[in-house]
mmCIF file of N, CA, C and O in Angstrom:
data_model
loop_
_atom_site.group_PDB
_atom_site.id
_atom_site.type_symbol
_atom_site.label_atom_id
_atom_site.label_comp_id
_atom_site.label_asym_id
_atom_site.label_seq_id
_atom_site.Cartn_x
_atom_site.Cartn_y
_atom_site.Cartn_z
ATOM 1 N N MET P 1 -17.068 5.880 -11.704
ATOM 2 C CA MET P 1 -15.822 5.178 -11.886
ATOM 3 C C MET P 1 -15.528 4.355 -10.632
ATOM 4 O O MET P 1 -15.643 4.845 -9.513
ATOM 5 N N ARG P 2 -15.173 3.108 -10.828
ATOM 6 C CA ARG P 2 -14.779 2.270 -9.698
ATOM 7 C C ARG P 2 -13.400 2.681 -9.214
ATOM 8 O O ARG P 2 -12.534 3.029 -9.992
ATOM 9 N N ARG P 3 -13.237 2.626 -7.903
ATOM 10 C CA ARG P 3 -11.981 3.063 -7.296
ATOM 11 C C ARG P 3 -11.336 1.892 -6.561
ATOM 12 O O ARG P 3 -11.991 1.158 -5.846
ATOM 13 N N ILE P 4 -10.018 1.766 -6.766
ATOM 14 C CA ILE P 4 -9.261 0.678 -6.169
ATOM 15 C C ILE P 4 -8.113 1.261 -5.349
ATOM 16 O O ILE P 4 -7.439 2.191 -5.786
ATOM 17 N N LEU P 5 -7.937 0.751 -4.151
ATOM 18 C CA LEU P 5 -6.822 1.127 -3.304
ATOM 19 C C LEU P 5 -5.749 0.056 -3.474
ATOM 20 O O LEU P 5 -6.039 -1.128 -3.342
ATOM 21 N N ILE P 6 -4.533 0.482 -3.796
ATOM 22 C CA ILE P 6 -3.429 -0.452 -3.983
ATOM 23 C C ILE P 6 -2.268 -0.011 -3.100
ATOM 24 O O ILE P 6 -1.823 1.140 -3.188
ATOM 25 N N THR P 7 -1.781 -0.904 -2.253
ATOM 26 C CA THR P 7 -0.612 -0.599 -1.436
ATOM 27 C C THR P 7 0.649 -1.060 -2.157
ATOM 28 O O THR P 7 0.612 -1.937 -3.005
ATOM 29 N N GLY P 8 1.745 -0.416 -1.804
ATOM 30 C CA GLY P 8 3.021 -0.792 -2.404
ATOM 31 C C GLY P 8 3.197 -0.310 -3.824
ATOM 32 O O GLY P 8 3.844 -0.970 -4.634
ATOM 33 N N VAL P 9 2.642 0.867 -4.160
ATOM 34 C CA VAL P 9 2.679 1.344 -5.550
ATOM 35 C C VAL P 9 3.995 2.001 -5.939
ATOM 36 O O VAL P 9 4.152 2.430 -7.075
ATOM 37 N N SER P 10 4.936 2.061 -5.028
ATOM 38 C CA SER P 10 6.209 2.715 -5.337
ATOM 39 C C SER P 10 7.003 1.971 -6.395
ATOM 40 O O SER P 10 7.725 2.571 -7.190
ATOM 41 N N ARG P 11 6.879 0.644 -6.405
ATOM 42 C CA ARG P 11 7.646 -0.161 -7.358
ATOM 43 C C ARG P 11 7.097 -1.579 -7.405
ATOM 44 O O ARG P 11 6.160 -1.912 -6.693
ATOM 45 N N GLY P 12 7.673 -2.382 -8.254
ATOM 46 C CA GLY P 12 7.356 -3.809 -8.309
ATOM 47 C C GLY P 12 5.916 -4.120 -8.667
ATOM 48 O O GLY P 12 5.307 -3.470 -9.524
ATOM 49 N N LEU P 13 5.373 -5.124 -7.995
ATOM 50 C CA LEU P 13 4.027 -5.601 -8.270
ATOM 51 C C LEU P 13 2.978 -4.508 -8.080
ATOM 52 O O LEU P 13 2.084 -4.345 -8.909
ATOM 53 N N GLY P 14 3.067 -3.752 -7.006
ATOM 54 C CA GLY P 14 2.092 -2.685 -6.761
ATOM 55 C C GLY P 14 2.065 -1.654 -7.859
ATOM 56 O O GLY P 14 1.000 -1.200 -8.290
ATOM 57 N N LEU P 15 3.244 -1.268 -8.347
ATOM 58 C CA LEU P 15 3.338 -0.306 -9.448
ATOM 59 C C LEU P 15 2.698 -0.878 -10.710
ATOM 60 O O LEU P 15 1.901 -0.214 -11.375
ATOM 61 N N SER P 16 3.003 -2.118 -11.024
ATOM 62 C CA SER P 16 2.422 -2.758 -12.217
ATOM 63 C C SER P 16 0.911 -2.879 -12.096
ATOM 64 O O SER P 16 0.187 -2.634 -13.073
ATOM 65 N N LEU P 17 0.428 -3.241 -10.929
ATOM 66 C CA LEU P 17 -1.021 -3.355 -10.720
ATOM 67 C C LEU P 17 -1.705 -1.997 -10.869
ATOM 68 O O LEU P 17 -2.788 -1.895 -11.456
ATOM 69 N N ALA P 18 -1.086 -0.958 -10.342
ATOM 70 C CA ALA P 18 -1.672 0.385 -10.458
ATOM 71 C C ALA P 18 -1.734 0.824 -11.914
ATOM 72 O O ALA P 18 -2.752 1.371 -12.365
ATOM 73 N N LYS P 19 -0.677 0.609 -12.670
ATOM 74 C CA LYS P 19 -0.678 0.986 -14.087
ATOM 75 C C LYS P 19 -1.754 0.212 -14.849
ATOM 76 O O LYS P 19 -2.462 0.790 -15.683
ATOM 77 N N GLU P 20 -1.900 -1.057 -14.559
ATOM 78 C CA GLU P 20 -2.913 -1.861 -15.251
ATOM 79 C C GLU P 20 -4.324 -1.417 -14.861
ATOM 80 O O GLU P 20 -5.219 -1.345 -15.711
ATOM 81 N N ALA P 21 -4.541 -1.127 -13.590
ATOM 82 C CA ALA P 21 -5.857 -0.661 -13.154
ATOM 83 C C ALA P 21 -6.220 0.657 -13.837
ATOM 84 O O ALA P 21 -7.357 0.846 -14.279
ATOM 85 N N LEU P 22 -5.264 1.560 -13.935
ATOM 86 C CA LEU P 22 -5.510 2.829 -14.632
ATOM 87 C C LEU P 22 -5.822 2.584 -16.103
ATOM 88 O O LEU P 22 -6.728 3.203 -16.666
ATOM 89 N N ARG P 23 -5.074 1.680 -16.731
ATOM 90 C CA ARG P 23 -5.313 1.355 -18.140
ATOM 91 C C ARG P 23 -6.726 0.829 -18.343
ATOM 92 O O ARG P 23 -7.364 1.096 -19.360
ATOM 93 N N ARG P 24 -7.239 0.110 -17.357
ATOM 94 C CA ARG P 24 -8.588 -0.462 -17.452
ATOM 95 C C ARG P 24 -9.681 0.501 -17.003
ATOM 96 O O ARG P 24 -10.844 0.133 -16.925
ATOM 97 N N GLY P 25 -9.328 1.725 -16.672
ATOM 98 C CA GLY P 25 -10.328 2.734 -16.363
ATOM 99 C C GLY P 25 -10.696 2.891 -14.907
ATOM 100 O O GLY P 25 -11.668 3.582 -14.591
ATOM 101 N N PHE P 26 -9.953 2.289 -14.003
ATOM 102 C CA PHE P 26 -10.208 2.453 -12.575
ATOM 103 C C PHE P 26 -9.606 3.764 -12.088
ATOM 104 O O PHE P 26 -8.598 4.225 -12.613
ATOM 105 N N GLY P 27 -10.209 4.321 -11.064
ATOM 106 C CA GLY P 27 -9.547 5.359 -10.297
ATOM 107 C C GLY P 27 -8.674 4.637 -9.289
ATOM 108 O O GLY P 27 -9.110 3.658 -8.674
ATOM 109 N N VAL P 28 -7.440 5.077 -9.110
ATOM 110 C CA VAL P 28 -6.516 4.380 -8.229
ATOM 111 C C VAL P 28 -6.062 5.302 -7.104
ATOM 112 O O VAL P 28 -5.620 6.423 -7.353
ATOM 113 N N VAL P 29 -6.202 4.812 -5.882
ATOM 114 C CA VAL P 29 -5.608 5.443 -4.719
ATOM 115 C C VAL P 29 -4.411 4.573 -4.375
ATOM 116 O O VAL P 29 -4.568 3.418 -3.974
ATOM 117 N N GLY P 30 -3.223 5.108 -4.587
ATOM 118 C CA GLY P 30 -2.001 4.348 -4.367
ATOM 119 C C GLY P 30 -1.360 4.728 -3.056
ATOM 120 O O GLY P 30 -1.207 5.904 -2.743
ATOM 121 N N VAL P 31 -0.994 3.723 -2.282
ATOM 122 C CA VAL P 31 -0.368 3.940 -0.981
ATOM 123 C C VAL P 31 1.064 3.431 -1.036
ATOM 124 O O VAL P 31 1.318 2.327 -1.516
ATOM 125 N N GLY P 32 1.985 4.246 -0.545
ATOM 126 C CA GLY P 32 3.375 3.828 -0.509
ATOM 127 C C GLY P 32 4.247 4.870 0.160
ATOM 128 O O GLY P 32 3.775 5.935 0.556
ATOM 129 N N ARG P 33 5.521 4.561 0.263
ATOM 130 C CA ARG P 33 6.464 5.515 0.854
ATOM 131 C C ARG P 33 6.902 6.570 -0.161
ATOM 132 O O ARG P 33 7.240 7.685 0.216
ATOM 133 N N HIS P 34 6.904 6.205 -1.435
ATOM 134 C CA HIS P 34 7.339 7.114 -2.490
ATOM 135 C C HIS P 34 6.389 6.959 -3.679
ATOM 136 O O HIS P 34 5.893 5.880 -3.937
ATOM 137 N N CYS P 35 6.186 8.037 -4.402
ATOM 138 C CA CYS P 35 5.338 7.982 -5.590
ATOM 139 C C CYS P 35 6.204 7.785 -6.828
ATOM 140 O O CYS P 35 7.155 8.542 -7.045
ATOM 141 N N SER P 36 5.878 6.805 -7.606
ATOM 142 C CA SER P 36 6.592 6.552 -8.851
ATOM 143 C C SER P 36 6.293 7.661 -9.849
ATOM 144 O O SER P 36 5.143 8.087 -9.999
ATOM 145 N N GLY P 37 7.328 8.092 -10.560
ATOM 146 C CA GLY P 37 7.135 9.089 -11.607
ATOM 147 C C GLY P 37 6.213 8.602 -12.705
ATOM 148 O O GLY P 37 5.602 9.394 -13.410
ATOM 149 N N GLU P 38 6.087 7.287 -12.848
ATOM 150 C CA GLU P 38 5.207 6.719 -13.876
ATOM 151 C C GLU P 38 3.736 6.937 -13.547
ATOM 152 O O GLU P 38 2.882 6.832 -14.424
ATOM 153 N N LEU P 39 3.429 7.238 -12.288
ATOM 154 C CA LEU P 39 2.034 7.401 -11.868
ATOM 155 C C LEU P 39 1.687 8.836 -11.488
ATOM 156 O O LEU P 39 0.515 9.219 -11.535
ATOM 157 N N ALA P 40 2.678 9.604 -11.108
ATOM 158 C CA ALA P 40 2.465 10.905 -10.465
ATOM 159 C C ALA P 40 1.493 11.823 -11.200
ATOM 160 O O ALA P 40 0.674 12.483 -10.561
ATOM 161 N N ASP P 41 1.566 11.870 -12.499
ATOM 162 C CA ASP P 41 0.747 12.831 -13.247
ATOM 163 C C ASP P 41 -0.496 12.218 -13.884
ATOM 164 O O ASP P 41 -1.161 12.883 -14.681
ATOM 165 N N ARG P 42 -0.809 10.998 -13.543
ATOM 166 C CA ARG P 42 -1.988 10.354 -14.141
ATOM 167 C C ARG P 42 -3.253 10.948 -13.536
ATOM 168 O O ARG P 42 -3.377 11.124 -12.330
ATOM 169 N N GLU P 43 -4.212 11.242 -14.390
ATOM 170 C CA GLU P 43 -5.436 11.932 -13.985
ATOM 171 C C GLU P 43 -6.248 11.162 -12.942
ATOM 172 O O GLU P 43 -6.784 11.746 -12.010
ATOM 173 N N SER P 44 -6.368 9.879 -13.086
ATOM 174 C CA SER P 44 -7.212 9.076 -12.189
ATOM 175 C C SER P 44 -6.423 8.450 -11.045
ATOM 176 O O SER P 44 -6.879 7.510 -10.423
ATOM 177 N N PHE P 45 -5.248 8.991 -10.763
ATOM 178 C CA PHE P 45 -4.396 8.440 -9.709
ATOM 179 C C PHE P 45 -4.204 9.461 -8.600
ATOM 180 O O PHE P 45 -3.986 10.640 -8.846
ATOM 181 N N ARG P 46 -4.317 8.988 -7.376
ATOM 182 C CA ARG P 46 -4.010 9.828 -6.208
ATOM 183 C C ARG P 46 -3.066 9.056 -5.314
ATOM 184 O O ARG P 46 -3.300 7.896 -5.001
ATOM 185 N N PHE P 47 -1.999 9.697 -4.900
ATOM 186 C CA PHE P 47 -0.997 9.050 -4.071
ATOM 187 C C PHE P 47 -1.182 9.421 -2.613
ATOM 188 O O PHE P 47 -1.398 10.582 -2.277
ATOM 189 N N VAL P 48 -1.095 8.401 -1.743
ATOM 190 C CA VAL P 48 -1.126 8.598 -0.301
ATOM 191 C C VAL P 48 0.235 8.155 0.228
ATOM 192 O O VAL P 48 0.566 6.970 0.178
ATOM 193 N N GLU P 49 1.025 9.126 0.695
ATOM 194 C CA GLU P 49 2.342 8.799 1.245
ATOM 195 C C GLU P 49 2.170 8.251 2.654
ATOM 196 O O GLU P 49 1.666 8.933 3.547
ATOM 197 N N LEU P 50 2.568 6.997 2.826
ATOM 198 C CA LEU P 50 2.357 6.331 4.102
ATOM 199 C C LEU P 50 3.339 5.178 4.230
ATOM 200 O O LEU P 50 3.475 4.372 3.306
ATOM 201 N N ASP P 51 4.025 5.118 5.351
ATOM 202 C CA ASP P 51 4.926 4.005 5.635
ATOM 203 C C ASP P 51 4.123 2.947 6.379
ATOM 204 O O ASP P 51 3.818 3.103 7.563
ATOM 205 N N LEU P 52 3.752 1.891 5.691
ATOM 206 C CA LEU P 52 2.891 0.866 6.274
ATOM 207 C C LEU P 52 3.573 0.038 7.345
ATOM 208 O O LEU P 52 2.911 -0.700 8.071
ATOM 209 N N SER P 53 4.885 0.172 7.483
ATOM 210 C CA SER P 53 5.569 -0.560 8.548
ATOM 211 C C SER P 53 5.359 0.105 9.907
ATOM 212 O O SER P 53 5.645 -0.485 10.939
ATOM 213 N N VAL P 54 4.829 1.324 9.903
ATOM 214 C CA VAL P 54 4.504 2.026 11.148
ATOM 215 C C VAL P 54 2.994 1.891 11.347
ATOM 216 O O VAL P 54 2.219 2.793 11.038
ATOM 217 N N THR P 55 2.580 0.720 11.825
ATOM 218 C CA THR P 55 1.151 0.370 11.848
ATOM 219 C C THR P 55 0.305 1.324 12.670
ATOM 220 O O THR P 55 -0.859 1.545 12.338
ATOM 221 N N GLU P 56 0.876 1.913 13.703
ATOM 222 C CA GLU P 56 0.075 2.801 14.548
ATOM 223 C C GLU P 56 -0.285 4.110 13.851
ATOM 224 O O GLU P 56 -1.130 4.854 14.336
ATOM 225 N N ARG P 57 0.298 4.399 12.688
ATOM 226 C CA ARG P 57 -0.014 5.625 11.952
ATOM 227 C C ARG P 57 -0.868 5.379 10.705
ATOM 228 O O ARG P 57 -1.252 6.324 10.027
ATOM 229 N N ILE P 58 -1.153 4.129 10.387
ATOM 230 C CA ILE P 58 -1.855 3.824 9.141
ATOM 231 C C ILE P 58 -3.265 4.403 9.117
ATOM 232 O O ILE P 58 -3.647 5.093 8.174
ATOM 233 N N GLU P 59 -4.043 4.114 10.133
ATOM 234 C CA GLU P 59 -5.438 4.550 10.128
ATOM 235 C C GLU P 59 -5.555 6.070 10.013
ATOM 236 O O GLU P 59 -6.326 6.583 9.193
ATOM 237 N N ALA P 60 -4.780 6.793 10.799
ATOM 238 C CA ALA P 60 -4.831 8.259 10.750
ATOM 239 C C ALA P 60 -4.383 8.768 9.382
ATOM 240 O O ALA P 60 -4.958 9.716 8.850
ATOM 241 N N GLY P 61 -3.381 8.144 8.793
ATOM 242 C CA GLY P 61 -2.908 8.540 7.475
ATOM 243 C C GLY P 61 -3.957 8.342 6.401
ATOM 244 O O GLY P 61 -4.136 9.184 5.520
ATOM 245 N N LEU P 62 -4.673 7.224 6.475
ATOM 246 C CA LEU P 62 -5.749 6.969 5.517
ATOM 247 C C LEU P 62 -6.906 7.937 5.728
ATOM 248 O O LEU P 62 -7.460 8.476 4.772
ATOM 249 N N GLU P 63 -7.269 8.167 6.987
ATOM 250 C CA GLU P 63 -8.367 9.095 7.304
ATOM 251 C C GLU P 63 -8.058 10.494 6.792
ATOM 252 O O GLU P 63 -8.920 11.174 6.246
ATOM 253 N N ARG P 64 -6.812 10.927 6.957
ATOM 254 C CA ARG P 64 -6.397 12.263 6.550
ATOM 255 C C ARG P 64 -6.380 12.405 5.023
ATOM 256 O O ARG P 64 -6.672 13.465 4.486
ATOM 257 N N SER P 65 -6.083 11.330 4.322
ATOM 258 C CA SER P 65 -5.863 11.400 2.872
ATOM 259 C C SER P 65 -7.047 10.992 2.019
ATOM 260 O O SER P 65 -7.116 11.354 0.846
ATOM 261 N N ILE P 66 -7.950 10.201 2.579
ATOM 262 C CA ILE P 66 -9.079 9.684 1.794
ATOM 263 C C ILE P 66 -10.373 10.102 2.485
ATOM 264 O O ILE P 66 -10.675 9.615 3.574
ATOM 265 N N PRO P 67 -11.138 10.990 1.879
ATOM 266 C CA PRO P 67 -12.385 11.454 2.495
ATOM 267 C C PRO P 67 -13.355 10.296 2.753
ATOM 268 O O PRO P 67 -13.424 9.346 1.969
ATOM 269 N N GLY P 68 -14.084 10.387 3.840
ATOM 270 C CA GLY P 68 -15.055 9.354 4.176
ATOM 271 C C GLY P 68 -16.125 9.175 3.117
ATOM 272 O O GLY P 68 -16.725 8.117 2.992
ATOM 273 N N SER P 69 -16.367 10.221 2.321
ATOM 274 C CA SER P 69 -17.383 10.141 1.272
ATOM 275 C C SER P 69 -16.872 9.412 0.029
ATOM 276 O O SER P 69 -17.642 9.086 -0.861
ATOM 277 N N GLU P 70 -15.580 9.153 -0.033
ATOM 278 C CA GLU P 70 -14.995 8.497 -1.200
ATOM 279 C C GLU P 70 -15.048 6.982 -1.016
ATOM 280 O O GLU P 70 -14.432 6.439 -0.114
ATOM 281 N N GLN P 71 -15.791 6.343 -1.872
ATOM 282 C CA GLN P 71 -15.947 4.893 -1.769
ATOM 283 C C GLN P 71 -14.774 4.189 -2.420
ATOM 284 O O GLN P 71 -14.382 4.500 -3.530
ATOM 285 N N ILE P 72 -14.238 3.213 -1.705
ATOM 286 C CA ILE P 72 -13.210 2.335 -2.256
ATOM 287 C C ILE P 72 -13.916 1.021 -2.580
ATOM 288 O O ILE P 72 -14.495 0.384 -1.699
ATOM 289 N N ASP P 73 -13.890 0.623 -3.848
ATOM 290 C CA ASP P 73 -14.586 -0.588 -4.274
ATOM 291 C C ASP P 73 -13.754 -1.853 -4.090
ATOM 292 O O ASP P 73 -14.298 -2.926 -3.843
ATOM 293 N N TYR P 74 -12.452 -1.723 -4.251
ATOM 294 C CA TYR P 74 -11.556 -2.876 -4.155
ATOM 295 C C TYR P 74 -10.280 -2.448 -3.437
ATOM 296 O O TYR P 74 -9.892 -1.283 -3.496
ATOM 297 N N ALA P 75 -9.627 -3.414 -2.813
ATOM 298 C CA ALA P 75 -8.319 -3.170 -2.205
ATOM 299 C C ALA P 75 -7.381 -4.293 -2.618
ATOM 300 O O ALA P 75 -7.741 -5.473 -2.546
ATOM 301 N N VAL P 76 -6.202 -3.902 -3.073
ATOM 302 C CA VAL P 76 -5.150 -4.859 -3.399
ATOM 303 C C VAL P 76 -3.975 -4.518 -2.496
ATOM 304 O O VAL P 76 -3.393 -3.436 -2.597
ATOM 305 N N LEU P 77 -3.661 -5.441 -1.595
ATOM 306 C CA LEU P 77 -2.637 -5.192 -0.591
ATOM 307 C C LEU P 77 -1.338 -5.857 -1.025
ATOM 308 O O LEU P 77 -1.059 -6.999 -0.697
ATOM 309 N N SER P 78 -0.544 -5.109 -1.801
ATOM 310 C CA SER P 78 0.650 -5.705 -2.389
ATOM 311 C C SER P 78 1.947 -5.215 -1.743
ATOM 312 O O SER P 78 3.021 -5.652 -2.155
ATOM 313 N N ALA P 79 1.861 -4.332 -0.770
ATOM 314 C CA ALA P 79 3.079 -3.892 -0.086
ATOM 315 C C ALA P 79 3.638 -5.067 0.711
ATOM 316 O O ALA P 79 2.897 -5.839 1.305
ATOM 317 N N GLY P 80 4.932 -5.182 0.697
ATOM 318 C CA GLY P 80 5.533 -6.265 1.467
ATOM 319 C C GLY P 80 7.035 -6.294 1.327
ATOM 320 O O GLY P 80 7.621 -5.571 0.523
ATOM 321 N N THR P 81 7.636 -7.117 2.141
ATOM 322 C CA THR P 81 9.078 -7.304 2.117
ATOM 323 C C THR P 81 9.386 -8.753 2.452
ATOM 324 O O THR P 81 8.597 -9.417 3.133
ATOM 325 N N HIS P 82 10.505 -9.230 1.967
ATOM 326 C CA HIS P 82 10.892 -10.599 2.319
ATOM 327 C C HIS P 82 11.806 -10.611 3.528
ATOM 328 O O HIS P 82 12.009 -11.632 4.152
ATOM 329 N N GLY P 83 12.357 -9.484 3.883
ATOM 330 C CA GLY P 83 13.251 -9.414 5.025
ATOM 331 C C GLY P 83 14.601 -10.031 4.723
ATOM 332 O O GLY P 83 14.906 -10.367 3.585
ATOM 333 N N PRO P 84 15.396 -10.205 5.761
ATOM 334 C CA PRO P 84 16.751 -10.734 5.566
ATOM 335 C C PRO P 84 16.716 -12.202 5.152
ATOM 336 O O PRO P 84 15.908 -12.975 5.653
ATOM 337 N N LEU P 85 17.593 -12.542 4.222
ATOM 338 C CA LEU P 85 17.688 -13.927 3.761
ATOM 339 C C LEU P 85 18.944 -14.547 4.361
ATOM 340 O O LEU P 85 20.013 -14.545 3.753
ATOM 341 N N ARG P 86 18.798 -15.026 5.592
ATOM 342 C CA ARG P 86 19.902 -15.651 6.310
ATOM 343 C C ARG P 86 19.351 -16.810 7.122
ATOM 344 O O ARG P 86 18.138 -17.003 7.213
ATOM 345 N N LEU P 87 20.230 -17.563 7.717
ATOM 346 C CA LEU P 87 19.795 -18.617 8.629
ATOM 347 C C LEU P 87 19.014 -17.990 9.772
ATOM 348 O O LEU P 87 19.369 -16.909 10.262
ATOM 349 N N SER P 88 17.957 -18.642 10.202
ATOM 350 C CA SER P 88 17.106 -18.072 11.248
ATOM 351 C C SER P 88 17.870 -17.806 12.538
ATOM 352 O O SER P 88 17.520 -16.909 13.298
ATOM 353 N N THR P 89 18.920 -18.552 12.785
ATOM 354 C CA THR P 89 19.700 -18.334 14.007
ATOM 355 C C THR P 89 20.451 -17.007 13.983
ATOM 356 O O THR P 89 20.867 -16.519 15.030
ATOM 357 N N SER P 90 20.594 -16.409 12.805
ATOM 358 C CA SER P 90 21.305 -15.128 12.721
ATOM 359 C C SER P 90 20.367 -13.952 12.470
ATOM 360 O O SER P 90 20.814 -12.838 12.216
ATOM 361 N N ILE P 91 19.053 -14.192 12.533
ATOM 362 C CA ILE P 91 18.059 -13.130 12.353
ATOM 363 C C ILE P 91 17.467 -12.794 13.704
ATOM 364 O O ILE P 91 17.016 -13.680 14.440
ATOM 365 N N SER P 92 17.445 -11.523 14.025
ATOM 366 C CA SER P 92 16.921 -11.106 15.329
ATOM 367 C C SER P 92 15.393 -11.130 15.338
ATOM 368 O O SER P 92 14.738 -11.070 14.294
ATOM 369 N N VAL P 93 14.854 -11.178 16.524
ATOM 370 C CA VAL P 93 13.403 -11.098 16.691
ATOM 371 C C VAL P 93 12.893 -9.762 16.149
ATOM 372 O O VAL P 93 11.839 -9.706 15.518
ATOM 373 N N ALA P 94 13.649 -8.706 16.346
ATOM 374 C CA ALA P 94 13.238 -7.388 15.840
ATOM 375 C C ALA P 94 13.114 -7.397 14.318
ATOM 376 O O ALA P 94 12.190 -6.798 13.765
ATOM 377 N N GLU P 95 14.035 -8.085 13.624
ATOM 378 C CA GLU P 95 13.953 -8.162 12.161
ATOM 379 C C GLU P 95 12.713 -8.943 11.729
ATOM 380 O O GLU P 95 12.024 -8.562 10.783
ATOM 381 N N ILE P 96 12.420 -10.019 12.422
ATOM 382 C CA ILE P 96 11.221 -10.810 12.111
ATOM 383 C C ILE P 96 9.963 -10.001 12.390
ATOM 384 O O ILE P 96 9.022 -9.990 11.596
ATOM 385 N N GLU P 97 9.932 -9.278 13.495
ATOM 386 C CA GLU P 97 8.783 -8.431 13.823
ATOM 387 C C GLU P 97 8.557 -7.367 12.757
ATOM 388 O O GLU P 97 7.421 -7.068 12.404
ATOM 389 N N SER P 98 9.636 -6.811 12.236
ATOM 390 C CA SER P 98 9.532 -5.789 11.195
ATOM 391 C C SER P 98 8.867 -6.350 9.943
ATOM 392 O O SER P 98 7.982 -5.715 9.353
ATOM 393 N N VAL P 99 9.276 -7.541 9.542
ATOM 394 C CA VAL P 99 8.687 -8.190 8.371
ATOM 395 C C VAL P 99 7.212 -8.516 8.630
ATOM 396 O O VAL P 99 6.355 -8.261 7.783
ATOM 397 N N MET P 100 6.907 -9.054 9.781
ATOM 398 C CA MET P 100 5.521 -9.405 10.118
ATOM 399 C C MET P 100 4.633 -8.165 10.200
ATOM 400 O O MET P 100 3.473 -8.187 9.789
ATOM 401 N N ARG P 101 5.189 -7.082 10.717
ATOM 402 C CA ARG P 101 4.412 -5.837 10.846
ATOM 403 C C ARG P 101 3.945 -5.355 9.469
ATOM 404 O O ARG P 101 2.784 -5.021 9.277
ATOM 405 N N LEU P 102 4.849 -5.361 8.494
ATOM 406 C CA LEU P 102 4.482 -4.889 7.157
ATOM 407 C C LEU P 102 3.651 -5.913 6.397
ATOM 408 O O LEU P 102 2.628 -5.576 5.806
ATOM 409 N N ASN P 103 4.047 -7.161 6.403
ATOM 410 C CA ASN P 103 3.398 -8.179 5.567
ATOM 411 C C ASN P 103 2.059 -8.664 6.111
ATOM 412 O O ASN P 103 1.236 -9.158 5.340
ATOM 413 N N THR P 104 1.845 -8.545 7.403
ATOM 414 C CA THR P 104 0.621 -9.086 7.994
ATOM 415 C C THR P 104 -0.188 -8.028 8.731
ATOM 416 O O THR P 104 -1.348 -7.778 8.399
ATOM 417 N N LEU P 105 0.414 -7.394 9.711
ATOM 418 C CA LEU P 105 -0.341 -6.475 10.566
ATOM 419 C C LEU P 105 -0.821 -5.238 9.810
ATOM 420 O O LEU P 105 -1.941 -4.774 10.028
ATOM 421 N N ALA P 106 0.002 -4.718 8.910
ATOM 422 C CA ALA P 106 -0.415 -3.540 8.143
ATOM 423 C C ALA P 106 -1.657 -3.851 7.310
ATOM 424 O O ALA P 106 -2.570 -3.030 7.204
ATOM 425 N N ASN P 107 -1.702 -5.041 6.726
ATOM 426 C CA ASN P 107 -2.871 -5.421 5.931
ATOM 427 C C ASN P 107 -4.126 -5.476 6.788
ATOM 428 O O ASN P 107 -5.201 -5.046 6.360
ATOM 429 N N LYS P 108 -4.007 -5.962 7.991
ATOM 430 C CA LYS P 108 -5.149 -6.030 8.913
ATOM 431 C C LYS P 108 -5.654 -4.620 9.222
ATOM 432 O O LYS P 108 -6.865 -4.352 9.207
ATOM 433 N N VAL P 109 -4.744 -3.704 9.486
ATOM 434 C CA VAL P 109 -5.138 -2.322 9.793
ATOM 435 C C VAL P 109 -5.837 -1.682 8.595
ATOM 436 O O VAL P 109 -6.883 -1.039 8.733
ATOM 437 N N VAL P 110 -5.288 -1.872 7.394
ATOM 438 C CA VAL P 110 -5.894 -1.295 6.183
ATOM 439 C C VAL P 110 -7.287 -1.881 5.973
ATOM 440 O O VAL P 110 -8.248 -1.142 5.706
ATOM 441 N N LEU P 111 -7.427 -3.171 6.091
ATOM 442 C CA LEU P 111 -8.733 -3.809 5.870
ATOM 443 C C LEU P 111 -9.749 -3.375 6.934
ATOM 444 O O LEU P 111 -10.923 -3.147 6.599
ATOM 445 N N ASP P 112 -9.339 -3.251 8.166
ATOM 446 C CA ASP P 112 -10.262 -2.799 9.210
ATOM 447 C C ASP P 112 -10.711 -1.365 8.949
ATOM 448 O O ASP P 112 -11.866 -1.018 9.204
ATOM 449 N N TRP P 113 -9.812 -0.537 8.435
ATOM 450 C CA TRP P 113 -10.166 0.841 8.124
ATOM 451 C C TRP P 113 -11.223 0.878 7.049
ATOM 452 O O TRP P 113 -12.206 1.548 7.099
#
């Protein structure tokens, strides 16, 4: 069975992608902060609880949850946030860094792993 890693499976696009992958016969390793009840009991689904905004913990979390002998054939990196929707003059650098950490840096860490 081909196995796909999907980030952001708690809701939205990631959840929909995970359900579709399962329907098509993939084994799914879902990464997110919370496990959706729609996926929790599916036979070919395994949930990895991980906050991808904490980039320094991603690699260890993946290592702890996914055995090195388990091959991941595909990765869909759908976790993300749009951040605050305000004029840039009213958004702090910390808020921008938070968005960049999840939307960009977390994906780099997952792909390098």
